[in-house]
Amino acid sequence: MSANVQQAYRLAAERYREMGVDAGAALAKLKTVPISLHCWQGDDVKGFEDFGGELGGGLAATGNYPGAARTPDELRADAAKALSLIPGTHRFNLHAFYGEFKGKKVDRDEILPEHFAGWIDWARSLGLGLDFNPTYFSHPKAADNFTLSHADRGIRDFWIRHGIACRRIAEAMGRAVGKTCITNFWIPDGMKDTPVDRRGPRERLIQALDEILAAPVDQSCTRDSVEGKLFAIGIESYTVGSHEFYQSYSLARRTLFTLDTGHYHPTETITDKISAILSFIPEILLHVSRGVRWDSDHVVTLGDDLGAIAQELVRGDYLGRTHIGLDYFDASINRVAAWVIGVRNMLKALLQAMLEPIDRLREAERSGDYTARLALLEEAKTLPFGAVWDYYCETAGVPVGEAWLSEVQAYERDVLARRG
Ligand code: RNT
Ligand code: ZN
């Protein structure tokens, strides 16, 4: 272990002790928090269906950085590289169209656990939990941006069968890896221009979801979550599965509820929603993303928005009830780096929150001393958090500071650059 890292940590821990904070306890806690790494950053949300068309559902991955994964083996290798540069034990989040179909046309309503056997073996070999997402976009039957709420019964039924197939796969995944797999439902359904019937699609969506959830699965292996959204490109005026729709649905049907940080008005953050929702819904799923001007899904950076989310989770003692996943796709930079930067930032934000002088802050607030609360919050920002983070990386056996970048650069040279 580097003497500098160790010495800096010793001094930092001392400084934190003066503030009433136990740095060692924070690190022990951080170690227990898994982040779900989203498969779709590795290939710009393309998936592995051989009949897959363009990225649909109003999603857009922009940029043409070379080296995107083209096969499941490449995606696994890239993700494993990223995970080797991130401290802790994490999870991997798959979309249904990332199955291994071996050149066969297996339609979305025909997918089976066997198409994910390669992923399950890989996850087991790395000790990863798995999460899952039905894919309701990039498909001819989703071309008009209606799926589960489609007016056509046949199309609706097709997507209902897809949802059921996905829950069975998630169940198999959860059972095989021994960690509950969260199945996240997001559908693109909505309209470019103002509809005259907002009610019909919502009623159909409720019915379709109810039919999907009626299929029995072992809840210890998989749990369901529903993700609301404000709008997408080409779906600007009406989203059937809005925030209010799914918040109500999850409360009524006892599913989890997914908050994606990019799915609100540009100045609206999810910080205040966490404690409000967790007052009534037992567990939430986060899609941590970064919208720049719109739901642009930029790589997550360590800023105020991320910090505030982490603080809410830590201060409210919500980590045990929150599944943290990332959701962005930047095709303009090295995709392995995009993963590493985002997960390391999520962990840094959590660590920073765990290192807050929370007892003193609470005491200041309780006694009405808001001057001290503000002063302490601001002083806490310059406490030597970086030394604690470096020490955590070093003890976890991953690169300290920017040292991970040269590993990604070497991987780009030796592996990514050789892809056609
Ligand atoms: C779309 C949702 C959804 C997707 C992924 C690919 O706006 O955020 O979660 O990003 O399922
Ligand atoms: Zn999302």
XYZ file of C-alpha atoms and ligand atoms in Angstrom:
432
model
C 0.000 0.000 0.000
C 1.276 3.437 -0.901
C 2.619 5.263 2.165
C 1.203 8.557 0.917
C -2.311 7.222 0.581
C -2.092 5.679 4.019
C -0.679 8.774 5.658
C -3.201 11.053 3.998
C -5.995 8.767 5.200
C -4.663 8.786 8.765
C -4.666 12.580 8.835
C -8.057 12.777 7.164
C -9.609 10.295 9.575
C -8.212 12.403 12.410
C -9.798 15.539 10.979
C -13.130 13.752 10.579
C -12.891 12.490 14.156
C -12.621 16.109 15.311
C -15.907 16.722 13.480
C -17.480 13.727 15.180
C -17.340 11.498 12.076
C -15.985 7.939 11.943
C -14.330 7.555 8.508
C -13.702 3.845 8.992
C -17.389 3.247 9.704
C -18.304 5.221 6.567
C -16.067 2.997 4.450
C -17.483 -0.163 5.993
C -20.953 1.067 5.083
C -20.029 2.141 1.562
C -18.733 -1.348 0.876
C -22.245 -2.760 1.334
C -23.904 -0.566 -1.320
C -24.135 -2.103 -4.797
C -24.570 0.050 -7.879
C -26.267 -1.520 -10.887
C -24.167 -0.973 -13.988
C -26.396 -0.540 -17.051
C -25.415 -2.734 -19.981
C -26.598 -0.193 -22.531
C -23.740 2.281 -22.056
C -21.459 -0.306 -23.657
C -23.077 -0.392 -27.106
C -25.214 2.764 -27.406
C -28.453 0.888 -26.586
C -28.259 -1.348 -29.661
C -28.805 -4.802 -28.180
C -28.102 -8.121 -29.858
C -31.225 -9.008 -31.769
C -30.292 -9.665 -35.353
C -33.530 -8.117 -36.570
C -33.116 -5.081 -34.332
C -33.608 -1.803 -36.135
C -32.824 1.744 -35.138
C -32.924 2.907 -31.544
C -36.562 3.805 -30.936
C -38.848 4.977 -28.174
C -37.622 8.546 -28.436
C -34.182 7.566 -27.126
C -31.027 8.958 -28.714
C -27.384 7.986 -28.275
C -25.194 10.612 -29.910
C -21.523 10.393 -30.805
C -19.401 7.993 -32.828
C -16.471 7.146 -30.588
C -14.915 3.927 -31.889
C -14.920 0.619 -30.036
C -18.559 -0.016 -29.089
C -19.236 -3.619 -28.065
C -20.751 -5.625 -30.927
C -21.311 -8.993 -29.260
C -22.234 -10.293 -25.807
C -18.626 -11.427 -25.289
C -17.311 -7.971 -26.109
C -19.849 -6.307 -23.855
C -18.986 -8.661 -21.002
C -15.263 -8.038 -21.466
C -15.798 -4.260 -21.481
C -18.035 -4.324 -18.432
C -15.612 -6.591 -16.566
C -12.833 -4.130 -17.389
C -14.915 -1.275 -15.992
C -15.834 -3.237 -12.872
C -12.169 -4.027 -12.241
C -11.573 -0.277 -11.865
C -14.430 0.357 -9.453
C -14.205 -0.469 -5.735
C -16.822 -2.811 -4.248
C -19.167 -5.560 -5.435
C -21.850 -4.422 -7.823
C -24.659 -5.491 -10.109
C -25.279 -5.616 -13.840
C -28.456 -4.342 -15.432
C -29.566 -6.060 -18.635
C -32.188 -5.161 -21.199
C -34.203 -7.955 -22.784
C -32.802 -7.356 -26.262
C -29.300 -8.199 -25.000
C -30.069 -11.922 -24.969
C -27.880 -14.368 -26.859
C -29.988 -15.454 -29.770
C -27.177 -16.999 -31.839
C -28.383 -15.683 -35.178
C -31.957 -16.897 -34.624
C -34.936 -14.600 -34.811
C -36.406 -14.935 -31.354
C -39.154 -12.380 -31.004
C -39.643 -10.471 -27.780
C -42.551 -12.619 -26.668
C -40.498 -15.795 -27.105
C -37.413 -14.992 -25.043
C -36.460 -17.493 -22.374
C -34.020 -17.769 -19.468
C -31.770 -19.913 -21.701
C -31.069 -16.856 -23.870
C -29.469 -15.277 -20.820
C -27.478 -18.277 -19.636
C -24.225 -16.659 -20.771
C -24.996 -13.559 -18.743
C -25.966 -15.595 -15.701
C -22.730 -17.626 -15.833
C -20.707 -14.453 -16.228
C -22.481 -12.721 -13.332
C -21.910 -15.720 -11.113
C -18.237 -15.872 -11.991
C -17.841 -12.233 -10.907
C -20.220 -12.390 -7.933
C -22.516 -9.817 -9.530
C -26.219 -9.421 -8.918
C -28.357 -9.001 -12.034
C -31.208 -6.642 -12.845
C -33.496 -6.785 -15.844
C -35.595 -4.613 -18.161
C -38.214 -5.640 -20.687
C -37.435 -3.853 -23.973
C -40.432 -1.932 -25.266
C -38.655 -0.020 -28.020
C -36.528 -0.606 -31.141
C -39.074 -3.055 -32.480
C -41.572 -2.987 -35.376
C -44.465 -3.453 -32.940
C -43.353 -0.321 -31.080
C -42.821 1.774 -34.194
C -45.710 4.131 -33.412
C -44.533 4.543 -29.796
C -47.416 2.592 -28.362
C -46.878 -0.776 -26.691
C -48.733 -1.831 -23.535
C -51.289 0.934 -24.017
C -51.755 0.291 -27.731
C -55.319 0.516 -29.003
C -54.802 -2.737 -30.925
C -55.461 -5.719 -28.675
C -53.064 -7.943 -30.651
C -50.134 -5.574 -30.205
C -50.981 -5.076 -26.560
C -51.082 -8.830 -26.025
C -47.718 -9.256 -27.717
C -46.159 -6.785 -25.280
C -47.970 -8.341 -22.333
C -46.405 -11.677 -23.279
C -43.038 -9.907 -23.458
C -43.499 -8.549 -19.946
C -44.387 -11.967 -18.580
C -41.455 -13.590 -20.398
C -39.142 -10.983 -18.866
C -40.376 -11.578 -15.333
C -39.697 -15.305 -15.759
C -36.184 -14.535 -16.984
C -35.632 -12.158 -14.079
C -36.866 -14.852 -11.709
C -34.358 -17.317 -13.167
C -31.605 -14.724 -12.902
C -32.394 -13.904 -9.286
C -32.507 -17.572 -8.385
C -29.264 -18.394 -10.182
C -27.194 -15.567 -8.738
C -28.819 -15.724 -5.304
C -29.679 -12.014 -5.296
C -33.092 -10.538 -6.037
C -33.329 -9.264 -9.599
C -35.279 -6.038 -10.056
C -37.366 -5.958 -13.231
C -37.868 -2.395 -14.371
C -40.758 -1.543 -16.661
C -40.318 1.488 -18.831
C -42.429 1.957 -21.949
C -42.185 4.805 -24.450
C -45.939 5.126 -24.988
C -47.075 8.616 -25.773
C -47.748 11.215 -28.429
C -45.906 13.932 -30.276
C -48.863 16.261 -30.262
C -51.681 16.943 -27.852
C -54.023 13.964 -27.603
C -57.748 14.207 -27.250
C -57.867 10.955 -25.305
C -55.480 10.807 -22.375
C -57.682 8.424 -20.468
C -57.973 5.479 -22.862
C -54.261 4.650 -23.098
C -53.883 4.936 -19.321
C -56.756 2.562 -18.715
C -55.268 0.104 -21.183
C -51.845 0.420 -19.568
C -53.263 -0.388 -16.135
C -54.962 -3.460 -17.523
C -51.871 -4.616 -19.380
C -49.602 -4.164 -16.374
C -52.118 -5.950 -14.171
C -52.093 -8.896 -16.567
C -48.300 -8.987 -16.553
C -48.106 -8.831 -12.779
C -50.766 -11.496 -12.392
C -48.341 -14.116 -13.714
C -46.908 -15.805 -10.640
C -43.178 -15.366 -9.968
C -41.143 -15.967 -6.838
C -40.898 -12.556 -5.197
C -37.692 -13.519 -3.441
C -36.062 -13.874 -6.875
C -37.542 -10.897 -8.655
C -39.428 -7.725 -7.830
C -41.080 -5.326 -10.270
C -40.631 -1.618 -10.610
C -42.305 0.949 -12.872
C -40.550 3.991 -14.333
C -42.344 7.214 -15.138
C -41.211 9.870 -17.556
C -42.075 13.346 -18.712
C -41.376 13.234 -22.435
C -39.063 11.950 -25.155
C -37.970 13.079 -28.593
C -41.053 12.751 -30.778
C -43.188 12.062 -27.691
C -43.304 15.601 -26.373
C -46.938 16.201 -25.531
C -48.198 13.156 -23.716
C -46.536 10.247 -21.904
C -48.984 7.573 -20.827
C -46.716 6.346 -18.009
C -46.095 9.689 -16.370
C -44.675 10.212 -12.896
C -48.096 10.601 -11.317
C -49.453 7.591 -13.184
C -46.766 5.215 -11.970
C -46.477 6.674 -8.514
C -50.156 5.913 -8.087
C -49.844 2.539 -9.798
C -46.968 1.429 -7.615
C -48.838 2.471 -4.500
C -52.011 0.693 -5.577
C -50.314 -2.499 -6.769
C -47.381 -2.597 -4.360
C -44.646 -2.537 -6.944
C -41.439 -0.593 -6.629
C -41.234 2.829 -8.206
C -38.377 4.052 -10.397
C -37.137 7.618 -10.311
C -34.935 8.544 -13.269
C -33.140 11.823 -12.625
C -33.574 12.843 -16.272
C -37.328 12.341 -16.362
C -38.508 15.627 -14.933
C -38.598 19.267 -15.933
C -35.048 20.553 -16.466
C -34.855 22.375 -13.132
C -36.786 19.731 -11.191
C -34.653 17.320 -9.162
C -35.647 14.084 -7.473
C -34.051 15.015 -4.120
C -37.259 15.963 -2.374
C -39.253 13.141 -3.937
C -37.248 10.388 -2.243
C -38.511 10.841 1.310
C -42.002 11.714 0.091
C -42.326 8.515 -1.910
C -40.587 6.309 0.629
C -43.166 7.461 3.158
C -45.650 5.232 1.361
C -43.806 2.915 -1.022
C -41.452 0.400 0.598
C -38.678 0.452 -2.008
C -37.557 2.563 -4.905
C -35.226 2.110 -7.841
C -33.067 4.982 -9.011
C -31.924 5.587 -12.548
C -29.153 8.029 -11.895
C -28.545 10.015 -15.038
C -27.627 13.575 -16.024
C -29.830 15.590 -18.265
C -28.205 18.530 -19.982
C -31.026 20.837 -21.112
C -33.218 17.786 -21.644
C -33.240 14.064 -20.799
C -29.938 13.743 -22.621
C -28.483 10.926 -20.509
C -25.000 12.373 -20.081
C -22.461 10.576 -17.888
C -23.143 11.199 -14.201
C -20.787 13.782 -12.697
C -20.035 14.591 -9.072
C -22.090 17.728 -8.679
C -24.729 19.225 -6.426
C -27.603 17.177 -7.860
C -25.858 13.869 -7.309
C -24.628 14.993 -3.888
C -28.137 15.930 -2.817
C -29.521 12.518 -3.821
C -26.774 10.717 -1.926
C -27.366 12.905 1.119
C -31.075 12.096 1.102
C -30.365 8.356 0.921
C -27.821 8.468 3.720
C -29.475 11.031 6.003
C -32.861 9.348 5.684
C -31.355 5.894 6.197
C -32.918 4.816 2.903
C -30.047 2.816 1.420
C -31.638 -0.465 2.452
C -34.821 0.486 0.571
C -33.220 1.971 -2.522
C -31.843 0.103 -5.513
C -29.309 2.341 -7.202
C -28.847 1.952 -10.926
C -27.277 4.202 -13.518
C -28.944 5.162 -16.781
C -27.045 7.118 -19.399
C -25.484 6.479 -22.762
C -22.758 8.654 -24.158
C -21.349 7.483 -27.490
C -18.922 10.392 -27.795
C -16.297 9.158 -25.320
C -14.678 5.849 -24.408
C -17.609 3.765 -23.195
C -15.656 1.836 -20.570
C -14.508 5.154 -19.128
C -18.109 6.387 -19.179
C -19.086 3.481 -16.934
C -16.115 3.910 -14.614
C -16.642 7.664 -14.222
C -20.344 7.297 -13.467
C -20.076 4.508 -10.908
C -17.062 6.011 -9.187
C -18.957 9.292 -8.950
C -22.022 7.623 -7.488
C -19.841 5.957 -4.868
C -17.963 9.180 -4.150
C -21.232 11.017 -3.608
C -22.401 8.325 -1.189
C -19.103 8.411 0.682
C -19.224 12.168 0.935
C -22.718 11.900 2.374
C -21.593 9.225 4.816
C -18.811 11.542 5.990
C -21.106 14.424 6.880
C -20.910 15.644 10.478
C -24.514 14.539 10.688
C -24.866 14.514 14.481
C -23.781 18.118 14.740
C -25.937 19.093 11.785
C -28.994 17.440 13.274
C -28.381 19.063 16.608
C -28.070 22.495 14.986
C -31.313 21.979 13.090
C -33.184 20.553 16.058
C -32.252 23.495 18.232
C -33.198 25.987 15.532
C -29.613 27.123 15.013
C -29.803 27.445 11.256
C -26.694 29.608 11.219
C -24.621 26.713 12.539
C -26.377 24.298 10.158
C -25.422 26.368 7.135
C -21.895 27.025 8.408
C -21.255 23.336 9.070
C -22.724 22.232 5.761
C -20.413 24.605 3.941
C -17.329 23.694 5.978
C -18.036 19.999 5.438
C -17.557 20.546 1.714
C -13.818 21.061 2.114
C -13.130 18.261 4.569
C -10.459 15.864 3.192
C -12.904 13.475 1.578
C -10.537 12.685 -1.306
C -8.022 11.069 1.041
C -10.704 8.726 2.377
C -11.836 7.852 -1.147
C -8.264 7.151 -2.279
C -7.723 4.909 0.716
C -10.940 3.055 -0.083
C -9.819 2.437 -3.673
C -6.391 1.320 -2.534
C -7.742 -1.123 0.056
C -10.271 -2.420 -2.482
C -7.436 -3.178 -4.883
C -8.496 -0.744 -7.617
C -6.540 2.200 -9.041
C -6.250 5.320 -6.898
C -7.218 8.661 -8.423
C -6.869 8.995 -12.174
C -4.641 5.898 -12.407
C -7.620 3.959 -13.785
C -7.528 6.099 -16.927
C -4.249 4.670 -18.213
C -5.723 1.196 -17.803
C -8.705 2.198 -19.919
C -6.382 3.785 -22.466
C -4.356 0.572 -22.680
C -7.590 -1.405 -23.088
C -8.656 0.950 -25.849
C -5.335 0.464 -27.628
C -5.227 -3.311 -27.228
C -8.913 -4.226 -27.522
C -11.376 -1.483 -28.490
C -9.335 0.024 -31.319
C -9.135 -3.375 -33.004
C -12.876 -3.576 -33.414
C -13.939 -2.715 -36.925
C -35.875 5.917 -20.948
C -35.696 5.309 -19.620
C -35.212 3.914 -19.626
C -34.099 3.682 -20.642
C -33.448 2.342 -20.547
C -32.620 2.046 -21.753
O -36.000 7.282 -20.904
O -34.871 6.111 -18.842
O -34.844 3.532 -18.363
O -33.117 4.660 -20.560
O -34.385 1.400 -20.279
Zn -34.294 5.322 -16.953
